[in-house]
Short mmCIF file of C-alpha atoms and ligand atoms in Angstrom, two decimals:
data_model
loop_
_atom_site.label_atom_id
_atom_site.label_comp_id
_atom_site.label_asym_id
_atom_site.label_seq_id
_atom_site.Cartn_x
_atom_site.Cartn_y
_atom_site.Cartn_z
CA UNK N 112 4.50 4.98 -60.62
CA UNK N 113 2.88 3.83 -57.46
CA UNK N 114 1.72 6.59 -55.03
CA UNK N 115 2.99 6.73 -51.62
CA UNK N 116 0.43 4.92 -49.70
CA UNK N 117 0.38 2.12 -52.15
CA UNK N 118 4.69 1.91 -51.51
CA UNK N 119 3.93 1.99 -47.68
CA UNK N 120 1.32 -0.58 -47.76
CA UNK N 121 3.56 -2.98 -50.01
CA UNK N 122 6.32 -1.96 -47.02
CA UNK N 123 4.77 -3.30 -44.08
CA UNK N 124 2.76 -5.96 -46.42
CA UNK N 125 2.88 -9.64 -44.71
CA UNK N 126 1.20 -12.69 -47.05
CA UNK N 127 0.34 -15.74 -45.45
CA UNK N 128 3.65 -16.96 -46.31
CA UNK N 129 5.45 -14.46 -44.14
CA UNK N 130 3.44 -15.73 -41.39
CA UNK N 131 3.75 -18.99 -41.51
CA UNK N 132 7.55 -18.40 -41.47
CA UNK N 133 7.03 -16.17 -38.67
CA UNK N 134 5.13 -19.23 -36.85
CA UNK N 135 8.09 -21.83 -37.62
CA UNK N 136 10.74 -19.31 -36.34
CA UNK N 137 9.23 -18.59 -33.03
CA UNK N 138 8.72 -22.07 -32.47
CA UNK N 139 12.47 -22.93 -33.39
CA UNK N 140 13.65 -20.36 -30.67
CA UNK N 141 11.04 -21.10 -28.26
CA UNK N 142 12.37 -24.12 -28.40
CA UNK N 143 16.58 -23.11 -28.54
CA UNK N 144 15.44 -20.79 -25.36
CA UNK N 145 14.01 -23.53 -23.73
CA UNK N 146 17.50 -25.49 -23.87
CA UNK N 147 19.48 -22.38 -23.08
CA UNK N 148 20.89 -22.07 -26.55
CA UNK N 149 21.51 -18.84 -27.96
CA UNK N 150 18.02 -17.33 -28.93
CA UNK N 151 16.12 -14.22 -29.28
CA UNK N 152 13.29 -15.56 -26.99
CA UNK N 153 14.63 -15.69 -23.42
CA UNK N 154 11.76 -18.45 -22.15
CA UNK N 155 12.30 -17.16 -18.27
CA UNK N 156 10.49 -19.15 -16.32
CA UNK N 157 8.46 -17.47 -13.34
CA UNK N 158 8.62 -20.00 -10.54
CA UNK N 159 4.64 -19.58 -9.96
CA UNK N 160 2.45 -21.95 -11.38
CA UNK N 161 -1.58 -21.36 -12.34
CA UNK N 162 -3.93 -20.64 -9.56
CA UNK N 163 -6.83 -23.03 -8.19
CA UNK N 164 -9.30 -20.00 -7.81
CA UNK N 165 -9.83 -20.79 -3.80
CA UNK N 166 -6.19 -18.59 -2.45
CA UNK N 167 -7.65 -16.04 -0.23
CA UNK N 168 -6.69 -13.26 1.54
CA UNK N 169 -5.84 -8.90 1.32
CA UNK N 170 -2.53 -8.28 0.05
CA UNK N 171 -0.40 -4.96 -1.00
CA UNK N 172 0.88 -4.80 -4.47
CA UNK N 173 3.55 -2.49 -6.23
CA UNK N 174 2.93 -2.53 -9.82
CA UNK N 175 5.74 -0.33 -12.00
CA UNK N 176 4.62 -0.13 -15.62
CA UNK N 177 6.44 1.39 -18.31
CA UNK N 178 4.27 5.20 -18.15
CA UNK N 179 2.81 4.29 -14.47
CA UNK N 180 3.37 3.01 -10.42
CA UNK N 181 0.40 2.09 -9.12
CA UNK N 182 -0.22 0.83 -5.90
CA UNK N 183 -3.02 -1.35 -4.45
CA UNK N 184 -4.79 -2.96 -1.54
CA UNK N 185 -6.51 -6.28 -3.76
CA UNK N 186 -8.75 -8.61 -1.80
CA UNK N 187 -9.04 -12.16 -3.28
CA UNK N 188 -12.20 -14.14 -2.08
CA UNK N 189 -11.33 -17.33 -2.44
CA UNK N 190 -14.39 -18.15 -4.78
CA UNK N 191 -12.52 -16.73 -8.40
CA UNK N 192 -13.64 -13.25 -7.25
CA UNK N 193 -10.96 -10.08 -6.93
CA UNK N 194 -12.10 -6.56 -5.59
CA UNK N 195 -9.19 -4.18 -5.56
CA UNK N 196 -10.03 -2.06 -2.46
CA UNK N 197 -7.72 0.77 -2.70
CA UNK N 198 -5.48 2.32 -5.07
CA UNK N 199 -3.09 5.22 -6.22
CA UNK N 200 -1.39 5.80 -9.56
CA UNK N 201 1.69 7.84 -10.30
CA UNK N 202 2.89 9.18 -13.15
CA UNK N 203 6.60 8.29 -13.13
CA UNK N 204 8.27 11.19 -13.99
CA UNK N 205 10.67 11.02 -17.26
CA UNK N 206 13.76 11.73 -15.35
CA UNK N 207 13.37 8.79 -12.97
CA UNK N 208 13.40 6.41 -16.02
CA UNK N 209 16.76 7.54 -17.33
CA UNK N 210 18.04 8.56 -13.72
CA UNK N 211 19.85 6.46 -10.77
CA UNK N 212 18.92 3.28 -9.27
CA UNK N 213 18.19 5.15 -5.44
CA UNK N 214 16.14 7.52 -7.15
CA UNK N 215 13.84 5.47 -8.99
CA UNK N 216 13.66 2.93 -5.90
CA UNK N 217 13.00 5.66 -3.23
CA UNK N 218 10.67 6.80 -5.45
CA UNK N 219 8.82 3.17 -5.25
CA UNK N 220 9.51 3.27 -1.57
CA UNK N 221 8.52 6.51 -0.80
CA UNK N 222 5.19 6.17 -2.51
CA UNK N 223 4.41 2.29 -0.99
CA UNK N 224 4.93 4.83 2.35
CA UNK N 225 2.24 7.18 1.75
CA UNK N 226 0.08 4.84 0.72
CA UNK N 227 0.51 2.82 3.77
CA UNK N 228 0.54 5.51 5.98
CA UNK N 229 -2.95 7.11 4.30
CA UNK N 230 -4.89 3.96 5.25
CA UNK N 231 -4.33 1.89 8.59
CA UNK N 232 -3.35 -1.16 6.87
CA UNK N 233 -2.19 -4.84 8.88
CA UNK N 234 -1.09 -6.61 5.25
CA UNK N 235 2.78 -7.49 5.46
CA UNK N 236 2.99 -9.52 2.61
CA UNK N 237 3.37 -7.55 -0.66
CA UNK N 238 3.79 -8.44 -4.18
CA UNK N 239 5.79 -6.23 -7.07
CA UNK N 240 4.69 -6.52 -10.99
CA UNK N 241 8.05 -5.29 -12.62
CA UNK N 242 7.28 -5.22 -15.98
CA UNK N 243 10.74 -6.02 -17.38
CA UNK N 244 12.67 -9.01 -18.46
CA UNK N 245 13.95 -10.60 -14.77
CA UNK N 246 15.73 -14.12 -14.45
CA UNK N 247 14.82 -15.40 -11.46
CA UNK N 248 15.82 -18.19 -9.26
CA UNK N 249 12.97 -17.91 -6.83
CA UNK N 250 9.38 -16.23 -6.79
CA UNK N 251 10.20 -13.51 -4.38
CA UNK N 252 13.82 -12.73 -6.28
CA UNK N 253 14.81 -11.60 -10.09
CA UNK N 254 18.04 -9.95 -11.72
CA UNK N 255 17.07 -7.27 -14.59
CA UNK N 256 18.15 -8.52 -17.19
CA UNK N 257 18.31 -5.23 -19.61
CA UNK N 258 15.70 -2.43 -19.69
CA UNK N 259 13.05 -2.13 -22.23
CA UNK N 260 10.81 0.52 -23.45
CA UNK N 261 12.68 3.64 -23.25
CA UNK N 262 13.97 3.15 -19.39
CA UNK N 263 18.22 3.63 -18.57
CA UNK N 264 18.17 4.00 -15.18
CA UNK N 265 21.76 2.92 -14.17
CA UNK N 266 23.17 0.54 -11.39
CA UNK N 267 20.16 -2.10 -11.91
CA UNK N 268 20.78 -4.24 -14.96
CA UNK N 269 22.64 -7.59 -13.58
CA UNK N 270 21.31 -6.49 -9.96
CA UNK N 271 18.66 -8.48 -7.73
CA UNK N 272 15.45 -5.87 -7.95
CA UNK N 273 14.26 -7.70 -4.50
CA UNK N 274 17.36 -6.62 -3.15
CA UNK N 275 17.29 -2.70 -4.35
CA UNK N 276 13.68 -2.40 -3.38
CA UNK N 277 14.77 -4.14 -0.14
CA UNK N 278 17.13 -1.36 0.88
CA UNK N 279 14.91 1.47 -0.57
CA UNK N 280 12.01 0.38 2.21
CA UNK N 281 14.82 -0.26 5.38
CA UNK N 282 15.82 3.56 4.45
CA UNK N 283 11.54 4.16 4.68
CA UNK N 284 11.30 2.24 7.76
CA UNK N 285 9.51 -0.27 6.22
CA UNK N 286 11.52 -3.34 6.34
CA UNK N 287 8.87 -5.39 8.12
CA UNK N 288 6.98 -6.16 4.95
CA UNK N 289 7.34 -9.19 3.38
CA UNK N 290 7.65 -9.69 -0.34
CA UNK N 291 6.10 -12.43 -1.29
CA UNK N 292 6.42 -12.65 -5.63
CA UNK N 293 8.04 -10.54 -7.92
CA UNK N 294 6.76 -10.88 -11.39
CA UNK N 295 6.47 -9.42 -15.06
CA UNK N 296 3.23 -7.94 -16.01
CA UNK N 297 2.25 -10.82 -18.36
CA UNK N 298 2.39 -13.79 -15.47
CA UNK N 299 0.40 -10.96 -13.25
CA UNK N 300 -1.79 -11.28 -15.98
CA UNK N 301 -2.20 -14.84 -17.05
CA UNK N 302 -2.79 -15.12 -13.06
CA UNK N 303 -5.17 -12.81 -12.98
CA UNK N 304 -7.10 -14.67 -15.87
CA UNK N 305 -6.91 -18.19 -14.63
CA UNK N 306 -8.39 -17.25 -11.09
CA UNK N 307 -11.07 -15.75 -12.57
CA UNK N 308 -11.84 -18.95 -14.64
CA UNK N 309 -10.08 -22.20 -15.79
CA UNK N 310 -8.62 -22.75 -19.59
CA UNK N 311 -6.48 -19.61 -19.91
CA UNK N 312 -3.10 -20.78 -21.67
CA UNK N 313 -1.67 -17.93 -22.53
CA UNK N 314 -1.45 -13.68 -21.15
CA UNK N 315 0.06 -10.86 -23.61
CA UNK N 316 0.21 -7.86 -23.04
CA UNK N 317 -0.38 -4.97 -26.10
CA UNK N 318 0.15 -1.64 -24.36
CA UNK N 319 3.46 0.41 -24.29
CA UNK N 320 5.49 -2.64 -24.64
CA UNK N 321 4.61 -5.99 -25.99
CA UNK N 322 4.94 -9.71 -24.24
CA UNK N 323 3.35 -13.04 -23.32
CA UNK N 324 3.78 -15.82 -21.15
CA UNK N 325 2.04 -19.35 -21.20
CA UNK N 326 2.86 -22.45 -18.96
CA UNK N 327 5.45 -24.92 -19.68
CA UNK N 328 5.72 -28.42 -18.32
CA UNK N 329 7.82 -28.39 -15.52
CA UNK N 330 10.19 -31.32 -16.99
CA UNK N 331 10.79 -29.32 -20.20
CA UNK N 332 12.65 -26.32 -17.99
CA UNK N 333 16.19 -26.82 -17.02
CA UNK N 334 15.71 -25.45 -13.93
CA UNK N 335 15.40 -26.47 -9.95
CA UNK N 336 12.27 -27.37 -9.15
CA UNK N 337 12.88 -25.90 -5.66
CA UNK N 338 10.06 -24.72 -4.03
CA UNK N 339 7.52 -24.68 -6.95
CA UNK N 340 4.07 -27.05 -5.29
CA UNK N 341 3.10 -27.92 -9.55
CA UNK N 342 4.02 -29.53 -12.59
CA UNK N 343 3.81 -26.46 -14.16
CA UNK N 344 5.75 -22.97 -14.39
CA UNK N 345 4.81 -20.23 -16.25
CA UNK N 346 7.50 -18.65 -18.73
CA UNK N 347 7.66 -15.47 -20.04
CA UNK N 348 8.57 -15.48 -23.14
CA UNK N 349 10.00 -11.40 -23.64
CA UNK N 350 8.66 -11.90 -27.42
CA UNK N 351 9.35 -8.12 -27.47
CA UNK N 352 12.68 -9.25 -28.43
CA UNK N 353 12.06 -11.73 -30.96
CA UNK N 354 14.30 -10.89 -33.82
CA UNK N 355 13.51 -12.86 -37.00
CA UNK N 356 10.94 -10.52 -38.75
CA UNK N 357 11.02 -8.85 -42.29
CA UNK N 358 12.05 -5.38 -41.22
CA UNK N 359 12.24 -2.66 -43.27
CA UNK N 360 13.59 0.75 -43.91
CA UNK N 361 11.41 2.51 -41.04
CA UNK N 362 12.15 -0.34 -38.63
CA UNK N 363 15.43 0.40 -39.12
CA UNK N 364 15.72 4.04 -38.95
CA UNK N 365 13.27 4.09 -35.73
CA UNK N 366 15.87 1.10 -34.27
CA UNK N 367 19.49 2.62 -34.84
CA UNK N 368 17.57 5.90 -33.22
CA UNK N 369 16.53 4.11 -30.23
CA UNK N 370 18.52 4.12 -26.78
CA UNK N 371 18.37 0.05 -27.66
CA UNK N 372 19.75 -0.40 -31.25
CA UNK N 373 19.52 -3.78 -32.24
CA UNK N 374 17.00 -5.29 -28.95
CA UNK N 375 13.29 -5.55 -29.06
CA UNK N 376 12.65 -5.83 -32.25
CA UNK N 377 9.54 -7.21 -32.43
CA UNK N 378 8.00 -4.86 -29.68
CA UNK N 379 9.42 -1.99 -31.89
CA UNK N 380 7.40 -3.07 -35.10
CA UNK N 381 4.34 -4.13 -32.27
CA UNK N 382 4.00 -1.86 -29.12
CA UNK N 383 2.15 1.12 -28.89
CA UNK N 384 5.41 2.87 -27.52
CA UNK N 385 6.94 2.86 -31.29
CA UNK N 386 3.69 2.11 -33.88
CA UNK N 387 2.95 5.97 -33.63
CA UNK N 388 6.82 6.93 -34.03
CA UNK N 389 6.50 4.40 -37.06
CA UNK N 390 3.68 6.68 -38.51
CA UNK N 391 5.91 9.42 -38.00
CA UNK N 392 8.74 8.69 -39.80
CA UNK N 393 6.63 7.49 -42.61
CA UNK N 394 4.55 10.68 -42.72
CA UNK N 395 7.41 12.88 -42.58
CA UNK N 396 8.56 10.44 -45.76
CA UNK N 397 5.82 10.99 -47.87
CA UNK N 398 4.79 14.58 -46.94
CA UNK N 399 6.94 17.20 -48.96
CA UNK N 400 8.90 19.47 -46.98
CA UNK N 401 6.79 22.35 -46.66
CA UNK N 402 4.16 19.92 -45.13
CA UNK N 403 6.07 17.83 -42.55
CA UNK N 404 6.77 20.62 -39.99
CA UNK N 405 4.05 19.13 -37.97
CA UNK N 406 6.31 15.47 -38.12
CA UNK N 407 9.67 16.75 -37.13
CA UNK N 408 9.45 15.29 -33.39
CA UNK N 409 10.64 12.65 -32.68
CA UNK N 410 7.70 10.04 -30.35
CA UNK N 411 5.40 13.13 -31.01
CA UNK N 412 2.41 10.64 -32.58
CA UNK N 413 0.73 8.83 -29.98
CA UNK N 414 -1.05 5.52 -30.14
CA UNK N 415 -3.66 6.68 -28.39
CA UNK N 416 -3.91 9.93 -30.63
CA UNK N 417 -3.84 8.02 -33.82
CA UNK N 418 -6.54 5.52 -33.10
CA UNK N 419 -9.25 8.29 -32.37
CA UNK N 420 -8.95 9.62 -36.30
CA UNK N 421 -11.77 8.73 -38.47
CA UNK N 422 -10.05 9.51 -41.89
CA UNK N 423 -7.47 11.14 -43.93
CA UNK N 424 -3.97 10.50 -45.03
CA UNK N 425 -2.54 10.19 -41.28
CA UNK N 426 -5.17 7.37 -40.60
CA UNK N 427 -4.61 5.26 -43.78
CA UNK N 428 -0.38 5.17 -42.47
CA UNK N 429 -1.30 4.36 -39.07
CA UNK N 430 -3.89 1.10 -40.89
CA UNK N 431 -1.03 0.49 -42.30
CA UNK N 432 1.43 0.15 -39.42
CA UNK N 433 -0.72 -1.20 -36.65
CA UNK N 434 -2.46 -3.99 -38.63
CA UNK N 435 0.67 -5.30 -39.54
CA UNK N 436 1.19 -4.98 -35.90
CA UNK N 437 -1.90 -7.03 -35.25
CA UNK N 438 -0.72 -9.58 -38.02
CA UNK N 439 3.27 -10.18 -36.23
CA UNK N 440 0.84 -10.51 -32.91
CA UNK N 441 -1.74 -13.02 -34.62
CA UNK N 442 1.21 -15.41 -35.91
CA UNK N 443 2.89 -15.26 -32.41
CA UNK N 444 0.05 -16.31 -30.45
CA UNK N 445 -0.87 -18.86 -33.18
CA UNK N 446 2.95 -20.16 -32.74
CA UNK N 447 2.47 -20.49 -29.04
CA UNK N 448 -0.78 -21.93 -29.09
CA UNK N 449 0.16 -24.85 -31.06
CA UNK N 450 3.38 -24.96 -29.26
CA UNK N 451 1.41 -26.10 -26.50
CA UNK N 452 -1.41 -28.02 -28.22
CA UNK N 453 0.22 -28.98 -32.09
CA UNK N 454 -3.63 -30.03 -32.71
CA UNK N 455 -5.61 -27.95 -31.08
CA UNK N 456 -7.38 -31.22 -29.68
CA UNK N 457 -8.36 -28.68 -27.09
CA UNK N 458 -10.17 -25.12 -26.81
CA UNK N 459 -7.54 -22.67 -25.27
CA UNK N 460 -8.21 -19.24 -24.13
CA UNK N 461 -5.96 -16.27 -24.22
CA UNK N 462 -5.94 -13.14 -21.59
CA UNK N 463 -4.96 -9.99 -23.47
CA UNK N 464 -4.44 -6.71 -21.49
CA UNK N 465 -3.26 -3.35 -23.43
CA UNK N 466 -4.18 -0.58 -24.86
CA UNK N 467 -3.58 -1.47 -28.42
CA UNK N 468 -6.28 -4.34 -28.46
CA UNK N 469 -8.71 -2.95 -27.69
CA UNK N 470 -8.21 0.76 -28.21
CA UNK N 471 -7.27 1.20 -32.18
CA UNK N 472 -10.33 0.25 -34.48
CA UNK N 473 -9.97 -2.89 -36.06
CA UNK N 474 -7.08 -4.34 -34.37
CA UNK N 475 -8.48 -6.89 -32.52
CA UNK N 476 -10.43 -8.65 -35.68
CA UNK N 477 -7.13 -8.33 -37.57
CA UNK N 478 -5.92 -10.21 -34.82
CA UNK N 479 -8.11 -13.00 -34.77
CA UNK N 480 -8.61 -12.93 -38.97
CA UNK N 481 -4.77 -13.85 -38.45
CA UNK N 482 -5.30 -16.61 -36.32
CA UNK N 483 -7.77 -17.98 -38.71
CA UNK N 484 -5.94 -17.22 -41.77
CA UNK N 485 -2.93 -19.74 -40.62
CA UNK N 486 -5.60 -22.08 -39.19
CA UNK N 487 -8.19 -22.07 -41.40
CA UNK N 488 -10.29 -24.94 -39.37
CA UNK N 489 -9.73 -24.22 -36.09
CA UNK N 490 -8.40 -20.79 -35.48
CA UNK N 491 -11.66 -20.64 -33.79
CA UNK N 492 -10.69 -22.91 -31.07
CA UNK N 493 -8.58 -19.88 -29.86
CA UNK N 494 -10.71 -17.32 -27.72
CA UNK N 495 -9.25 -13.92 -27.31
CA UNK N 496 -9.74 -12.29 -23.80
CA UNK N 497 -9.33 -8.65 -23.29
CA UNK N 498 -8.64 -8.61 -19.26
CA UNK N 499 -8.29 -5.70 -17.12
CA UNK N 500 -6.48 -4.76 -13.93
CA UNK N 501 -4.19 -8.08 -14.92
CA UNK N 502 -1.00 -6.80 -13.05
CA UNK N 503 -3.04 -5.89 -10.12
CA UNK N 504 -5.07 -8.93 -9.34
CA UNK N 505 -2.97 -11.31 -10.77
CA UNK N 506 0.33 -10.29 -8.27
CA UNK N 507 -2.22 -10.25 -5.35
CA UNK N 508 -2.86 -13.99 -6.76
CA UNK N 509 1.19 -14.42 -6.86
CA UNK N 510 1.14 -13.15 -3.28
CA UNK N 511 -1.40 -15.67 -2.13
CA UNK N 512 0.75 -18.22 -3.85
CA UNK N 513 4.31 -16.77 -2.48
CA UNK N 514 2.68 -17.57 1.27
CA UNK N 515 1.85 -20.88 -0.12
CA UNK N 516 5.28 -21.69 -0.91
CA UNK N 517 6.61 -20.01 2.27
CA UNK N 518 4.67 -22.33 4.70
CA UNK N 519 5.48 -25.53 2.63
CA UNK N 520 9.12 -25.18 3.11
C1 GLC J 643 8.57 -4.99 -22.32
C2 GLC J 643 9.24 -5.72 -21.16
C3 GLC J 643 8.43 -6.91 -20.73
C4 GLC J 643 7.00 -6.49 -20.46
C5 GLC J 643 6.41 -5.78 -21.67
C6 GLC J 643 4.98 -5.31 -21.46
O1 GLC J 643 8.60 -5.83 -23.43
O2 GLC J 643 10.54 -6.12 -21.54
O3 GLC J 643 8.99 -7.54 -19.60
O4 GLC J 643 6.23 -7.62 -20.14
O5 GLC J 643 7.22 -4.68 -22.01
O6 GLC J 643 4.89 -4.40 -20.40
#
């Protein structure tokens, strides 16, 4: 009989020919997104194209994670180089994220307040990283779409977050700033990357959630072309929600346990928010019942936790689950890639922010083994960034952009 680690590894096994589905699939509803067919990618596009590396200026920016708010003061040089000058990071506490709408944007409001207040600041234009699937019609606007990763605040989903965070800073006295963008934490990021040097195709982000965003040619988006100054818009892809993976028994149990049965499926078998609850509910499988006390809570196994162990049964699981992670994450980024360039005629470099990348041993080369596995001669034409302080830098960049845009029009 095979032994319970053998069983688990033949669970969340994926052979090259898994992948290369994988690859085919994405690209079939990139491509169904793209025409507004019914798909499990929603392909939003971002109305902000890729820097030049010369915007300029000091701007405010209001970045809500899924765990954190930060807020910062960035200064862009104009010569590719970003300092962030000031800064202040909030946990956000638990009850905010399942809470009301006022709540969770006075809390925003409140803190952009103190912040402002601490340091004698001139700024008005701001930008906000909201780190959830928007559709937008503009830069500065965007209606939630749904939440993601564990949030249920009510009275937002369907509603303009410009709008809500609008009101929350009248009630703060602060209705003479300007926002300038509003963007998800991936475009921040691919931003962020191509002002601090050319050739970046591609952001995703590996942390509590999971996502990417590359740039589209502006004639292959049914959308207005409005006020956007490029060829080129950036779409975010919300692969978090890309649905046509081999799940099995664990995905399943972790999903119908979720406050999102059913959504985010991908993210759920990728982030960091639900690898460690994966290890969980396959430890408390394996373990007899005298053993598996220590397993009984539910999100009690961190990421972060299981990527500092060096050995022993809980490590071998967690291999398990977060390289096939890193193999779901290696075919995705392959399937963009050559979405863009079918070839690779060209080199093509990808900004990768998170956690997850860079944090659990091993990942990142079973990321890029991946890439090389489905392309055998020229996986190595893909170069994998790890970028930090993406949101930050890159909505500062967004800002610079927004005033851009403003004083074109
Ligand atoms: C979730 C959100 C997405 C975000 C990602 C990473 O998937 O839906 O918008 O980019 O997390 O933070």
């Amino acid at each position: 009989m095979e032994n319970a680690t053998a069983k688990l590894r033949r669970l969340f096994a994926l052979d090259t020919c898994d992948l290369r589905r994988i690859v085919t699939d994405f690209q079939e509803e990139m491509s169904r997104g793209l025409r507004g067919e019914k798909s499990s990618l929603q392909m939003l596009p971002a109305y902000v194209g890729r820097p030049q590396g010369t915007e300029k200026g000091k701007f405010i920016v209001l970045d809500l994670g899924g765990t954190n708010l930060r807020i910062m003061k960035v200064l862009l040089d104009g010569k590719r180089g970003a300092h962030i000058e000031a800064w202040q990071r909030k946990k956000i506490p638990p009850a905010l994220r399942r809470g009301r709408r006022e709540q969770l944007f006075d809390f925003l409001a409140q803190t952009l307040k103190l912040f402002l207040t601490e340091r004698s600041n001139e700024e008005t234009s701001f930008a906000f990283t909201f780190s959830f699937p928007m559709a937008q019609k503009s830069l500065s606007s965007g209606v939630l779409l749904h939440w993601t990763k564990g949030f249920t605040v009510s009275g937002v989903e369907g509603e303009d977050v410009a709008s809500l965070l609008a009101e929350a800073m009248k009630r703060e006295g602060l209705a003479h700033l300007r926002l300038r963008a509003l963007l998800n934490d991936t475009v921040a990021t691919l931003l962020a990357a191509s002002y601090g040097a050319p050739k970046y195709d591609m952001a995703v982000i590996l942390g509590t959630g999971t996502n990417a965003c590359y740039p589209e040619a502006l004639s292959r988006l049914r959308i207005e072309p409005g006020r956007i100054l490029k060829d080129e818009v950036i779409v975010n892809l919300e692969w978090g929600s890309f649905n046509r993976l081999p799940v099995n028994d664990y995905d399943h149990l972790l999903d119908i346990q979720s406050p999102n049965p059913g959504q985010q499926i991908m993210e759920k078998m990728v982030s960091g928010l639900y690898t460690g609850e994966l290890v969980r509910l396959a430890l408390l499988d394996v373990m007899g019942k005298e053993d598996n006390r220590k397993y009984l809570k539910p999100y009690s196994l961190s990421a972060r936790k299981l990527a500092s162990l060096a050995t022993g049964l809980e490590k071998e699981i967690a291999d398990v689950v977060f390289f096939r992670s890193a193999r779901i994450v290696g075919a995705a980024i392959v399937a963009v890639i050559t979405w863009i360039d079918a070839h690779l005629s060209d080199r093509h470099r990808v900004a990768i922010d998170g956690a997850l990348f860079t944090g659990y041993p091993g990942y990142r080369k079973k990321v890029e083994d991946t890439i090389c596995e489905l392309l055998p001669e020229k996986g190595n034409r893909i170069e994998l960034n790890p970028v930090k302080e993406g949101s930050a830098i890159g909505a500062a960049v967004a800002c610079a952009l927004g005033e851009l845009q403003a004083k074109s029009f």
